[in-house]
XYZ file of C-alpha atoms in Angstrom:
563
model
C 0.000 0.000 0.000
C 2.897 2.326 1.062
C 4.884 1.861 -2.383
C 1.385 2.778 -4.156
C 1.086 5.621 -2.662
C 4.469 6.422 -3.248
C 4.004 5.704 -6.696
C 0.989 7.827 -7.018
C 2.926 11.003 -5.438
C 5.937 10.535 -7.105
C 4.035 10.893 -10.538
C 2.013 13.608 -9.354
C 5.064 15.704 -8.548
C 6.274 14.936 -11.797
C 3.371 15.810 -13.614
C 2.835 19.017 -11.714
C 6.784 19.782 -11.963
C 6.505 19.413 -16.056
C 3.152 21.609 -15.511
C 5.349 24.790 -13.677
C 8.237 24.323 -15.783
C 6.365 24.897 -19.047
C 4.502 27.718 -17.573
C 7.697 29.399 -16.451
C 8.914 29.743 -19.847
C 10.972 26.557 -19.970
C 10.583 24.280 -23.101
C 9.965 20.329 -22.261
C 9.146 18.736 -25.738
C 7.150 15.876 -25.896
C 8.326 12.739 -28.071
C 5.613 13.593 -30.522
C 6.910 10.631 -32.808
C 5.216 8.791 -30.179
C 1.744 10.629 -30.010
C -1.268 10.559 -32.659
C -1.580 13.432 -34.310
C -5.326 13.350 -33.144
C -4.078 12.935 -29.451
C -2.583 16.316 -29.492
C -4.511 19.167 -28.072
C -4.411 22.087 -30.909
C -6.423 25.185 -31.487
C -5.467 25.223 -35.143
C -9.415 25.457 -36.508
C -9.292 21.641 -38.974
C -7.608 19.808 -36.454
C -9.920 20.866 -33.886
C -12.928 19.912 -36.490
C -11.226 17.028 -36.955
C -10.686 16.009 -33.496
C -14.919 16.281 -32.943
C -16.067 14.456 -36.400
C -13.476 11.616 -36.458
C -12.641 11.278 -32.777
C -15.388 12.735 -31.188
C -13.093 13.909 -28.374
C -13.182 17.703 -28.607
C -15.539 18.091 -25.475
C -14.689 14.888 -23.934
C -12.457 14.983 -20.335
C -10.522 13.067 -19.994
C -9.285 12.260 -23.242
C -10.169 8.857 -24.246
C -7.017 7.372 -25.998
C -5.425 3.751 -26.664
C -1.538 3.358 -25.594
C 1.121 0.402 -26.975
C 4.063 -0.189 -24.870
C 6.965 -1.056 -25.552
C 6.637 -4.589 -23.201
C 4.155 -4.937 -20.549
C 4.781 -3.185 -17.831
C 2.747 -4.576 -14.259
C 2.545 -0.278 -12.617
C 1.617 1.760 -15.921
C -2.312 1.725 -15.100
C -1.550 2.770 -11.736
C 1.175 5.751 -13.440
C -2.259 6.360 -15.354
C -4.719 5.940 -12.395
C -1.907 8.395 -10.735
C -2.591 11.707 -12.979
C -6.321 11.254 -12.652
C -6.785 9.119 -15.327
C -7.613 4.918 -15.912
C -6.186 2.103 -18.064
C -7.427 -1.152 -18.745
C -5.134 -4.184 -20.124
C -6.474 -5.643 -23.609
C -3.369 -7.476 -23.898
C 0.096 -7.064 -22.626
C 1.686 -3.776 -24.651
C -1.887 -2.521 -25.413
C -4.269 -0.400 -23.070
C -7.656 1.246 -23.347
C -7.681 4.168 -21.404
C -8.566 7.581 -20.447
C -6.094 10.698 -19.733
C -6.127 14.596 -18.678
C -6.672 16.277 -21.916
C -2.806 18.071 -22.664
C -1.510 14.476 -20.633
C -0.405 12.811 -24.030
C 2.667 15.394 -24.467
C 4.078 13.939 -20.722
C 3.371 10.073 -21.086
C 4.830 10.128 -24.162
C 8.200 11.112 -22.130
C 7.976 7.660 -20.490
C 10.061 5.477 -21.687
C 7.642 2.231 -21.596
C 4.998 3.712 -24.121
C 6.173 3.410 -27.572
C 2.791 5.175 -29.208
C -0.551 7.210 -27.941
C -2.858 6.464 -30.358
C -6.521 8.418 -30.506
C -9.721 6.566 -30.213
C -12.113 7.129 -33.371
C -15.821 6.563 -34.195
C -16.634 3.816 -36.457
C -20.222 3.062 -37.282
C -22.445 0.121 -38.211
C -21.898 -1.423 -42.310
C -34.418 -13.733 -44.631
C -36.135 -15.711 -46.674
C -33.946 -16.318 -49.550
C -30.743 -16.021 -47.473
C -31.367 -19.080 -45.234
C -31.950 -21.529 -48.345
C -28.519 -20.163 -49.885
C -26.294 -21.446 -47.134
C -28.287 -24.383 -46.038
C -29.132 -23.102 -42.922
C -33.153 -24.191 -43.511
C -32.102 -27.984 -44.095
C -29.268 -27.897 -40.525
C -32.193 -26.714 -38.624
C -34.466 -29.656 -40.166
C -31.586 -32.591 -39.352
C -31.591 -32.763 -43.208
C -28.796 -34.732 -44.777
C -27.248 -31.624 -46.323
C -25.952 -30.828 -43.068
C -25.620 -34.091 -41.007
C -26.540 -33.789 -37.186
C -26.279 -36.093 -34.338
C -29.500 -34.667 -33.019
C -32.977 -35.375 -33.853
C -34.471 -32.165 -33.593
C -31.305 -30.304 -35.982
C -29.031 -28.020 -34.876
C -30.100 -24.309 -33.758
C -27.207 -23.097 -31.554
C -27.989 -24.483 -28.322
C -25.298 -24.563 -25.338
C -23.880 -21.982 -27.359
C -23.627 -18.006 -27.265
C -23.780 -15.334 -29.792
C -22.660 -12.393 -28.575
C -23.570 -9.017 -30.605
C -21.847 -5.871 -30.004
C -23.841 -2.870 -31.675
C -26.371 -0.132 -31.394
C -28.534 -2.520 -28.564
C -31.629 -5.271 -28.792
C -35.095 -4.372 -28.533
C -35.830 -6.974 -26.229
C -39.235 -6.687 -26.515
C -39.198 -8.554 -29.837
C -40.568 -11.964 -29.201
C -37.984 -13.542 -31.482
C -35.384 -12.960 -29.004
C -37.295 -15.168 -26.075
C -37.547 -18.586 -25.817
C -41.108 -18.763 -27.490
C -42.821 -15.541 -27.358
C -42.815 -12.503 -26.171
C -44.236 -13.166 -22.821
C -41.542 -16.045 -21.987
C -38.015 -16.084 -20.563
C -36.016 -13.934 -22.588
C -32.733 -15.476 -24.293
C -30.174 -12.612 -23.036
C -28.126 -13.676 -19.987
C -25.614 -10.831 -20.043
C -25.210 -7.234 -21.634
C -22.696 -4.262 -21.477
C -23.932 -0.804 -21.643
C -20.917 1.644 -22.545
C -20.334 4.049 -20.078
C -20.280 6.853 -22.880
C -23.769 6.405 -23.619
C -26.171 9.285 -22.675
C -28.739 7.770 -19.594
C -31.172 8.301 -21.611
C -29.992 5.443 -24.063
C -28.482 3.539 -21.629
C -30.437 0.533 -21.418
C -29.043 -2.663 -23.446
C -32.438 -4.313 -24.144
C -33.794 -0.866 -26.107
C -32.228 -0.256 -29.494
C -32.545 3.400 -30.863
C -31.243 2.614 -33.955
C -32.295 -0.650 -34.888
C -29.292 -1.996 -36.412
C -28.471 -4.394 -33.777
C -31.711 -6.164 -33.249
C -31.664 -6.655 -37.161
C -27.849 -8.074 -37.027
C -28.887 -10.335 -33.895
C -32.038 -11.156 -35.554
C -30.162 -12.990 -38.165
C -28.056 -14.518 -35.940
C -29.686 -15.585 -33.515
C -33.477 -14.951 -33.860
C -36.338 -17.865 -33.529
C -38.667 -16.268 -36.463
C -41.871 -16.237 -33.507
C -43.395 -13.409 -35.037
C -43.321 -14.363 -38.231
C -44.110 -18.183 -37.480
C -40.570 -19.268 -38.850
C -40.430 -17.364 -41.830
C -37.425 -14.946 -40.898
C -35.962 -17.422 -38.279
C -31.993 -16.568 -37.785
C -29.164 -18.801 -38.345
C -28.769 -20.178 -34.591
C -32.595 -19.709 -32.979
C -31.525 -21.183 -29.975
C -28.368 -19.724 -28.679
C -28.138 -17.469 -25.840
C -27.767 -14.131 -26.846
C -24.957 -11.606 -24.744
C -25.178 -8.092 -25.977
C -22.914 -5.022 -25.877
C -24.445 -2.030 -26.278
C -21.850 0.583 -27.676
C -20.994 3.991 -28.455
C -19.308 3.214 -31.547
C -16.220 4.381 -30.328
C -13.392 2.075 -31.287
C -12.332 2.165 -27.757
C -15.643 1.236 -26.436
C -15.830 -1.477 -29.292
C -13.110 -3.408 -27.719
C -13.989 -3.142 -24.141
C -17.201 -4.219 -24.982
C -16.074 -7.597 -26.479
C -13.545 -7.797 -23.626
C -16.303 -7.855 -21.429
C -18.851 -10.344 -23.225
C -16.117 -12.947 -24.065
C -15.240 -12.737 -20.275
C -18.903 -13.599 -19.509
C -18.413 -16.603 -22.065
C -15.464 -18.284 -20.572
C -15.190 -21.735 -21.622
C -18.353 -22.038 -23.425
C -18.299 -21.427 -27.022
C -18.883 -18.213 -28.327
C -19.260 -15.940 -31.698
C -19.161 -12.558 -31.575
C -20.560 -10.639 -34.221
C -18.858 -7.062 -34.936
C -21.589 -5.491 -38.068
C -19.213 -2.338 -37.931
C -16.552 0.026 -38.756
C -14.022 2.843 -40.388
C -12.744 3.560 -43.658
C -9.243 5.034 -41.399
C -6.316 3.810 -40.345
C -3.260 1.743 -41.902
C -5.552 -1.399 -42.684
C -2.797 -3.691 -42.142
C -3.627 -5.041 -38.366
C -1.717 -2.773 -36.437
C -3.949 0.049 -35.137
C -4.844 -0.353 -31.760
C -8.312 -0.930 -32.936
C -7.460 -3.462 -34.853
C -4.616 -5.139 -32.961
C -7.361 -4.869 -29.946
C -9.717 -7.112 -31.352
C -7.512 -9.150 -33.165
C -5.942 -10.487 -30.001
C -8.916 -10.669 -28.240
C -10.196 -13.141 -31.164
C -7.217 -15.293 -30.637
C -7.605 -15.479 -27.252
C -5.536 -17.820 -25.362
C -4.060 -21.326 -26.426
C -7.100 -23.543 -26.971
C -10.080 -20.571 -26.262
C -13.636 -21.635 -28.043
C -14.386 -18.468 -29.638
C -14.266 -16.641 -32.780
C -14.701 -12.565 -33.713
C -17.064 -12.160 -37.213
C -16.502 -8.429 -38.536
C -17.813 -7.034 -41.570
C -15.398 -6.374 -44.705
C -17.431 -3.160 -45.076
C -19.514 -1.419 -47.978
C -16.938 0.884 -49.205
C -16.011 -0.473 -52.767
C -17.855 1.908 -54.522
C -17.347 5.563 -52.340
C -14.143 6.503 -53.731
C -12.517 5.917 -50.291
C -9.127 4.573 -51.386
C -6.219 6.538 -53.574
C -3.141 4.395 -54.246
C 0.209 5.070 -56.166
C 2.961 4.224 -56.255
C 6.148 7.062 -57.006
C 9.559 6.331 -58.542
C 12.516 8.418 -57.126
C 11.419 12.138 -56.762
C 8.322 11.134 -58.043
C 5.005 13.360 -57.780
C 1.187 12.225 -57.516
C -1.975 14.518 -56.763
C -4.717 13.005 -54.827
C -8.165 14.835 -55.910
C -10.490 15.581 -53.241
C -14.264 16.234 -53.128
C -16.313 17.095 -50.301
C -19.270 15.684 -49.203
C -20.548 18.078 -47.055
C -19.438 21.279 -44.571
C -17.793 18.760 -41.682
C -14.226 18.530 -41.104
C -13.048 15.784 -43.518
C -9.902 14.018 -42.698
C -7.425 12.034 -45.050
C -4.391 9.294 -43.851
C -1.501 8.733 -46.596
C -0.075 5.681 -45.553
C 3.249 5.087 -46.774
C 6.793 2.539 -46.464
C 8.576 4.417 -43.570
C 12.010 4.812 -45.852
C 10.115 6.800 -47.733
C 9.483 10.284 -47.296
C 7.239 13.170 -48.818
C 6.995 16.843 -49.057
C 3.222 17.641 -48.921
C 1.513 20.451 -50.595
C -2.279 20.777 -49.495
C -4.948 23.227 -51.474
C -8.621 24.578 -50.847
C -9.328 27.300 -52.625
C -7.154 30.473 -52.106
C -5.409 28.480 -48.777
C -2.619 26.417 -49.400
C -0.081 24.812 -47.466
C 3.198 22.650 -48.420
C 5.194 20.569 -45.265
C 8.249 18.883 -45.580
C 8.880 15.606 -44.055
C 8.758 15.053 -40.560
C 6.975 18.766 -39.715
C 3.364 20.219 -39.428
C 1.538 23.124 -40.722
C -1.481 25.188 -41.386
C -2.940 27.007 -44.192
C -3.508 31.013 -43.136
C -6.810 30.690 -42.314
C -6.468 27.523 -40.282
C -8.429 25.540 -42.343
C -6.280 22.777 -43.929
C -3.366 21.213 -41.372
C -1.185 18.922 -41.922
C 0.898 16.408 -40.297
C 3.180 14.998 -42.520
C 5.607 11.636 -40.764
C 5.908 13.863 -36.929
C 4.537 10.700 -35.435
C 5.691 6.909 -35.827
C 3.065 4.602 -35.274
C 3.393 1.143 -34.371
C 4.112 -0.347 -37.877
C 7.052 2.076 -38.768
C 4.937 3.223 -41.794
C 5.025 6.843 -42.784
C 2.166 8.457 -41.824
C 0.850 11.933 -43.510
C -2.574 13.353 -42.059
C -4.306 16.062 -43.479
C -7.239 17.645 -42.327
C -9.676 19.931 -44.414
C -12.436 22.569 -43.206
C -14.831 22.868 -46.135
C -15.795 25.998 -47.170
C -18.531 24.906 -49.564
C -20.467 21.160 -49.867
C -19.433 19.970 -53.153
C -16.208 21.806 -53.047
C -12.978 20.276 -54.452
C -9.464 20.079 -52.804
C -6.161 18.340 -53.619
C -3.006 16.963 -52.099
C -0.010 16.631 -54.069
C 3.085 14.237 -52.588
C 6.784 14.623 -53.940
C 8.715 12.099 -53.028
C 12.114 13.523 -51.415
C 13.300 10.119 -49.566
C 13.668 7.404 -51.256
C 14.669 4.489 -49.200
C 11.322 2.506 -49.975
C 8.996 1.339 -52.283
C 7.302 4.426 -53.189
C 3.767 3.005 -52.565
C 1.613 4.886 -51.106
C -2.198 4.412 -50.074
C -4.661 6.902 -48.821
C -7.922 6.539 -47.120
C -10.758 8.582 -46.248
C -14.369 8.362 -44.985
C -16.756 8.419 -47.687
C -19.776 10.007 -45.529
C -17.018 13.347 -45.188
C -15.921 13.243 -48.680
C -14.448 11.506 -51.832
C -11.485 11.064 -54.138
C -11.831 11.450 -57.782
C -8.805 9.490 -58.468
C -9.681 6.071 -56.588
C -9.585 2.228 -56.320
C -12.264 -0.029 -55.454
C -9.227 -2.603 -53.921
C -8.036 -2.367 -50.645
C -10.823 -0.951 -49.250
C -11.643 -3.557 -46.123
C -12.623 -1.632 -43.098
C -10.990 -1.897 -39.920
C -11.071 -3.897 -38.125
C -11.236 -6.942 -40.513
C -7.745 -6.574 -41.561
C -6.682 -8.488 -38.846
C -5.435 -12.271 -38.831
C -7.338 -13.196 -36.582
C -10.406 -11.950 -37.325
C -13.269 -13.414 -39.602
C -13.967 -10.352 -42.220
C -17.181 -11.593 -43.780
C -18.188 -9.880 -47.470
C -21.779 -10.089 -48.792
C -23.081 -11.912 -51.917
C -26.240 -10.990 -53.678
C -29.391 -13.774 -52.776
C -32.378 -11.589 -54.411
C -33.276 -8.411 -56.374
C -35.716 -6.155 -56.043
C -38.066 -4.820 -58.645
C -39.299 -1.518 -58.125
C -41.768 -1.327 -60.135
C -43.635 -4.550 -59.247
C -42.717 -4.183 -55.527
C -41.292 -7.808 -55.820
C -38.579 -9.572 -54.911
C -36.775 -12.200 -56.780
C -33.777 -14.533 -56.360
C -30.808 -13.444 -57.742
C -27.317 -15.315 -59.283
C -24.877 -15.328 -56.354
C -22.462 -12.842 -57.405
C -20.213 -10.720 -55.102
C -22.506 -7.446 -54.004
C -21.239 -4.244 -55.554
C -20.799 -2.151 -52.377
C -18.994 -5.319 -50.536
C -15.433 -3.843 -49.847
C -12.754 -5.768 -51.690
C -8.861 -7.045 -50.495
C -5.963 -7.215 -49.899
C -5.363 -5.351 -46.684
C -2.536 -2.969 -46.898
C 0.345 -5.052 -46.160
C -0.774 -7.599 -49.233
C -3.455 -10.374 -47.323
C -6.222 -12.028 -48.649
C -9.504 -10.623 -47.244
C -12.237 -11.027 -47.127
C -11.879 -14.266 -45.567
C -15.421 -15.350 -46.809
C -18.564 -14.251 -47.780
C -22.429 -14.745 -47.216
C -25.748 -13.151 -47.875
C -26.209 -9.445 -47.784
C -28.071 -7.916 -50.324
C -31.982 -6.949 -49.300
C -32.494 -9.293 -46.083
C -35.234 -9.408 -44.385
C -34.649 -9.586 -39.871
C -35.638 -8.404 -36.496
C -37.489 -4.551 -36.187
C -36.747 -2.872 -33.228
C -39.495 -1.154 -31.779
C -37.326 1.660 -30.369
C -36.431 2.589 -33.981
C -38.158 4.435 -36.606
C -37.982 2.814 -40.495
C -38.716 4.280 -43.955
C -42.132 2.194 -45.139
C -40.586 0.520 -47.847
C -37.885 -0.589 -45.220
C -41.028 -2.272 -43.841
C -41.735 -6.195 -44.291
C -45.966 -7.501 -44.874
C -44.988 -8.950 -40.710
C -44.429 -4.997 -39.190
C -42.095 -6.987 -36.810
C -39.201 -7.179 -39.537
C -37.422 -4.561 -41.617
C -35.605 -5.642 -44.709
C -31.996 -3.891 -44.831
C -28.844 -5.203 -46.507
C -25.032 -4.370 -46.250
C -21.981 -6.682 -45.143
C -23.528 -5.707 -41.550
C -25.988 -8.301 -42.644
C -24.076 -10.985 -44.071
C -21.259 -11.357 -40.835
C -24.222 -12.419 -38.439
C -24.617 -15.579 -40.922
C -21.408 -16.597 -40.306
C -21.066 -16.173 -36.358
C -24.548 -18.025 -36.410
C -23.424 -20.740 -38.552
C -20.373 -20.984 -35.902
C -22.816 -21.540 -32.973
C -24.197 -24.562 -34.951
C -20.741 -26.141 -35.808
C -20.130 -25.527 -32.299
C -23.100 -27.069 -30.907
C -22.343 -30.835 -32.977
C -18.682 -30.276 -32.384
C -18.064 -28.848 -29.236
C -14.308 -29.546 -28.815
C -13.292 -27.048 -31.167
C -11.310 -24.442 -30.767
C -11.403 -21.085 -32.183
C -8.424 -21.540 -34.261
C -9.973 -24.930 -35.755
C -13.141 -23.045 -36.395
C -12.202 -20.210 -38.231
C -10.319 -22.643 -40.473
C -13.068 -24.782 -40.741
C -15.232 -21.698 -41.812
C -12.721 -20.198 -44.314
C -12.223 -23.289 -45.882
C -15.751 -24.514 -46.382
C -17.207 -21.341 -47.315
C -17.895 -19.942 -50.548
C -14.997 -17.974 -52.339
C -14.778 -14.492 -50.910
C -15.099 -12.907 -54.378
């Protein structure tokens, strides 16, 4: 207790002796090779827009953040816990946390953290579906899918675990026959970021999760087995989330520690265009690890591939020596619209930025703003985890539909000269793009199942009918390889126009609407993942020996090709 305490006022006289010596006049620089450009408390106008659309930190205290170590390190939460602040382990050099808002410039100074990394907002991605994947004849005992149990196979002894926008637990497909009986949900999370007034797991504002868990797991009462889900028997654990990528991974922290032993799939129906897409960003180095679990674990993590192969969210070229390249930008909207240049960390760039009348150009390794504070740029100051060079720059629209570019000469030339750039198709586009590379985080990682979506039906809008359709890959299903050259997606399933779950917190367009008011037809890859972590509570339930290793094997190999 005594060397805790010691701890704790040890740190706070170093944190309050760095606080008086840069008021004084002193300089103490921070190691901001080791800090997020997004981490970094600025007043320069983008990176402050920034900071509120793609972080949603601006008004947030403490400043929610994610921070690699070097090694683990058994008293860094409690160097954390000692400045006011908290950190919780996701694996040995990674940590969830929270810090005072100008913090990052002081931890960065300590010699175990090798990177502060921002947290970001990502955001969520029957009838013919079953049929196309068999799932009708496993939960008949059919032959197609042989079973050592009478009755089929429907998921029981097994959990599915969703982590979204919430369940409207009202919905009688998600009891054990009816509305009025037990219901099937034996554990939730409610993130702490939530607003009380949406704080309760078993209401779902937005309806996305209750149609995601509907497919996974729902028993089709309502609709008398028409829209039954892939696993109607498994017990559901829910995670109701901010969308935060922090929050994200806490959440399935918390609902695979609920599992245990027992088998369990969690379904992730979300994410972001950002980051280096090639495993490494705390996000997706979070959840990777959790997937793998320890040696022997029984569980596997399902995430969407996304919906991005047709928003222009991906730029990619590659520069010889002293090469040049201009990435054309168009704006969605007025909100602050953020682009990452990902690039071999030999390499490096100056980086001329233009809107309008402002303009900017930053050599390598610096920062800078236009005159009017409305385009910033970071260009390689930080190092993140995977070495790569990393060039941020930020925009403040002036106009929706206005146009922008960013032009890259190559002045180091150590590398390849590739370079890829990302940005988030609801803030804006590029007019130079390819539809390749664009999986969403986190389903770049290895561990991770990143499911795609084929097409199962069409829709005819002038006959209001729906028809089946040839099983071709869908055209906004995000295609591979991630960044650093892997296959992905690592399967695919239905997605295209599929009927599931309504919530009855949430508020649908009529033509959303199913005949049954108790479904809603949507589609998206956020639709075809739950097949697949359904279909792994069935395998589970004949086979329950396997591990989560075996199973995502077992699934990659025996599904349909991912394109």
């Amino acid at each position: 207790m005594g060397k805790l305490l010691r701890l704790r006022q040890i740190s706070l006289c170093l944190f309050a002796l760095w606080g008086v010596v840069s008021l004084s006049g002193m300089e103490v620089a921070p190691d901001l090779r080791k800090i997020d450009p997004l981490a970094l408390v600025s007043e320069e106008p983008a990176i402050v827009a920034a900071q509120t659309r793609v972080a949603g930190v601006r008004e947030r205290k403490p400043l929610p953040v994610f921070v690699h170590l070097r090694s683990g390190n058994q008293v860094f939460p409690g160097k954390i816990r000692s400045l006011g602040g908290e950190a919780v382990k996701v694996h040995a050099r990674l940590y969830t946390g929270a810090i005072p808002r100008d913090a990052a410039r002081y931890i960065s100074l300590w010699p175990e953290v090798a990177y502060i990394e921002a947290d970001r907002l990502a955001y969520p991605m029957l009838d013919f579906s079953g049929p196309a994947i068999s799932a009708d004849a496993v939960h008949q005992g059919l032959p197609a899918w042989p079973s050592p149990f009478d009755n089929g196979v429907t998921g029981a002894g097994v959990f599915v675990g969703v982590v979204d926008s919430g369940l409207s637990g009202a919905h009688p497909d998600f009891h054990t026959a009816g509305q009025e009986t037990p219901l099937r949900v034996p554990h939730t999370y409610v993130s702490p970021q939530l607003p009380v007034s949406q704080s309760d797991p078993l209401a779902d504002e937005e309806g996305h999760g209750t149609h995601v868990t509907g497919i996974a797991a729902g028993n089709g009462f309502a609709s008398s087995g028409t829209y039954t889900g892939m696993a109607p028997d498994a017990d559901i654990l829910i995670g109701k989330t901010s969308f935060s990528t922090i929050d994200i991974v806490n959440a399935v922290s918390d609902l695979l520690t609920f599992a245990g032993n027992t088998p369990v799939a969690v379904n992730l129906s979300l994410g972001s265009p950002m980051g280096p897409h090639d495993g490494t960003s705390a996000f997706e180095s979070g959840i990777d690890s959790l997937a793998a679990g320890p040696p022997g674990s029984k569980r596997i993590v399902a995430v969407s591939a996304g919906n991005e192969r047709d928003k222009d969210e991906h730029f990619q070229a590659t520069l010889p020596p002293f090469g040049v390249t201009t990435a054309p930008v168009t704006f969605a909207g007025l909100l602050s619209t953020t682009t990452e240049f990902w690039a071999d960390g030999d390499d490096g760039y100056t980086v001329t930025a233009t809107m309008g009348s402002e303009t900017v150009s930053v050599p390598s390794g610096s920062s800078g703003s236009s005159a009017g504070g409305v385009i910033s740029v970071s260009n390689a100051v930080s190092r993140p985890p995977n070495g790569a060079t990393l060039i941020s720059v930020f925009f403040l629209p002036v106009s929706s539909g206005g146009t922008a570019s960013i032009r890259l000469q190559r002045t180091r030339n150590g590398g390849s000269g590739k370079v890829d750039a990302y940005i988030d198709g609801f803030d804006g586009a590029f007019s130079t793009s390819t539809e390749t590379g664009t999986i969403t985080e986190p389903a770049n990682g290895s561990n991770v199942l990143a499911v795609g979506s084929f097409n199962t039906k069409t829709f005819d809008p002038n006959t209001h009918v729906w028809n089946p359709a040839p099983q071709g890959i869908s055209s906004f299903s995000s295609l591979g390889p991630t960044r650093d050259g892997r296959t992905k997606p690592d399967l695919t399933a239905p997605g295209s126009f599929l009927f599931s779950a309504r919530s009855f917190e949430a508020s649908f367009n009529p033509i959303e609407l199913a005949p049954n008011d108790n479904y809603v037809i949507l589609q998206g890859t956020s639709m075809a993942t739950p097949h697949v972590t359904g279909i792994a509570a069935l395998v589970w339930q004949t086979n329950p020996a396997l591990t989560g290793s075996q199973m995502r094997d077992r699934l990659r190999r025996t599904a349909d090709p991912p394109t």
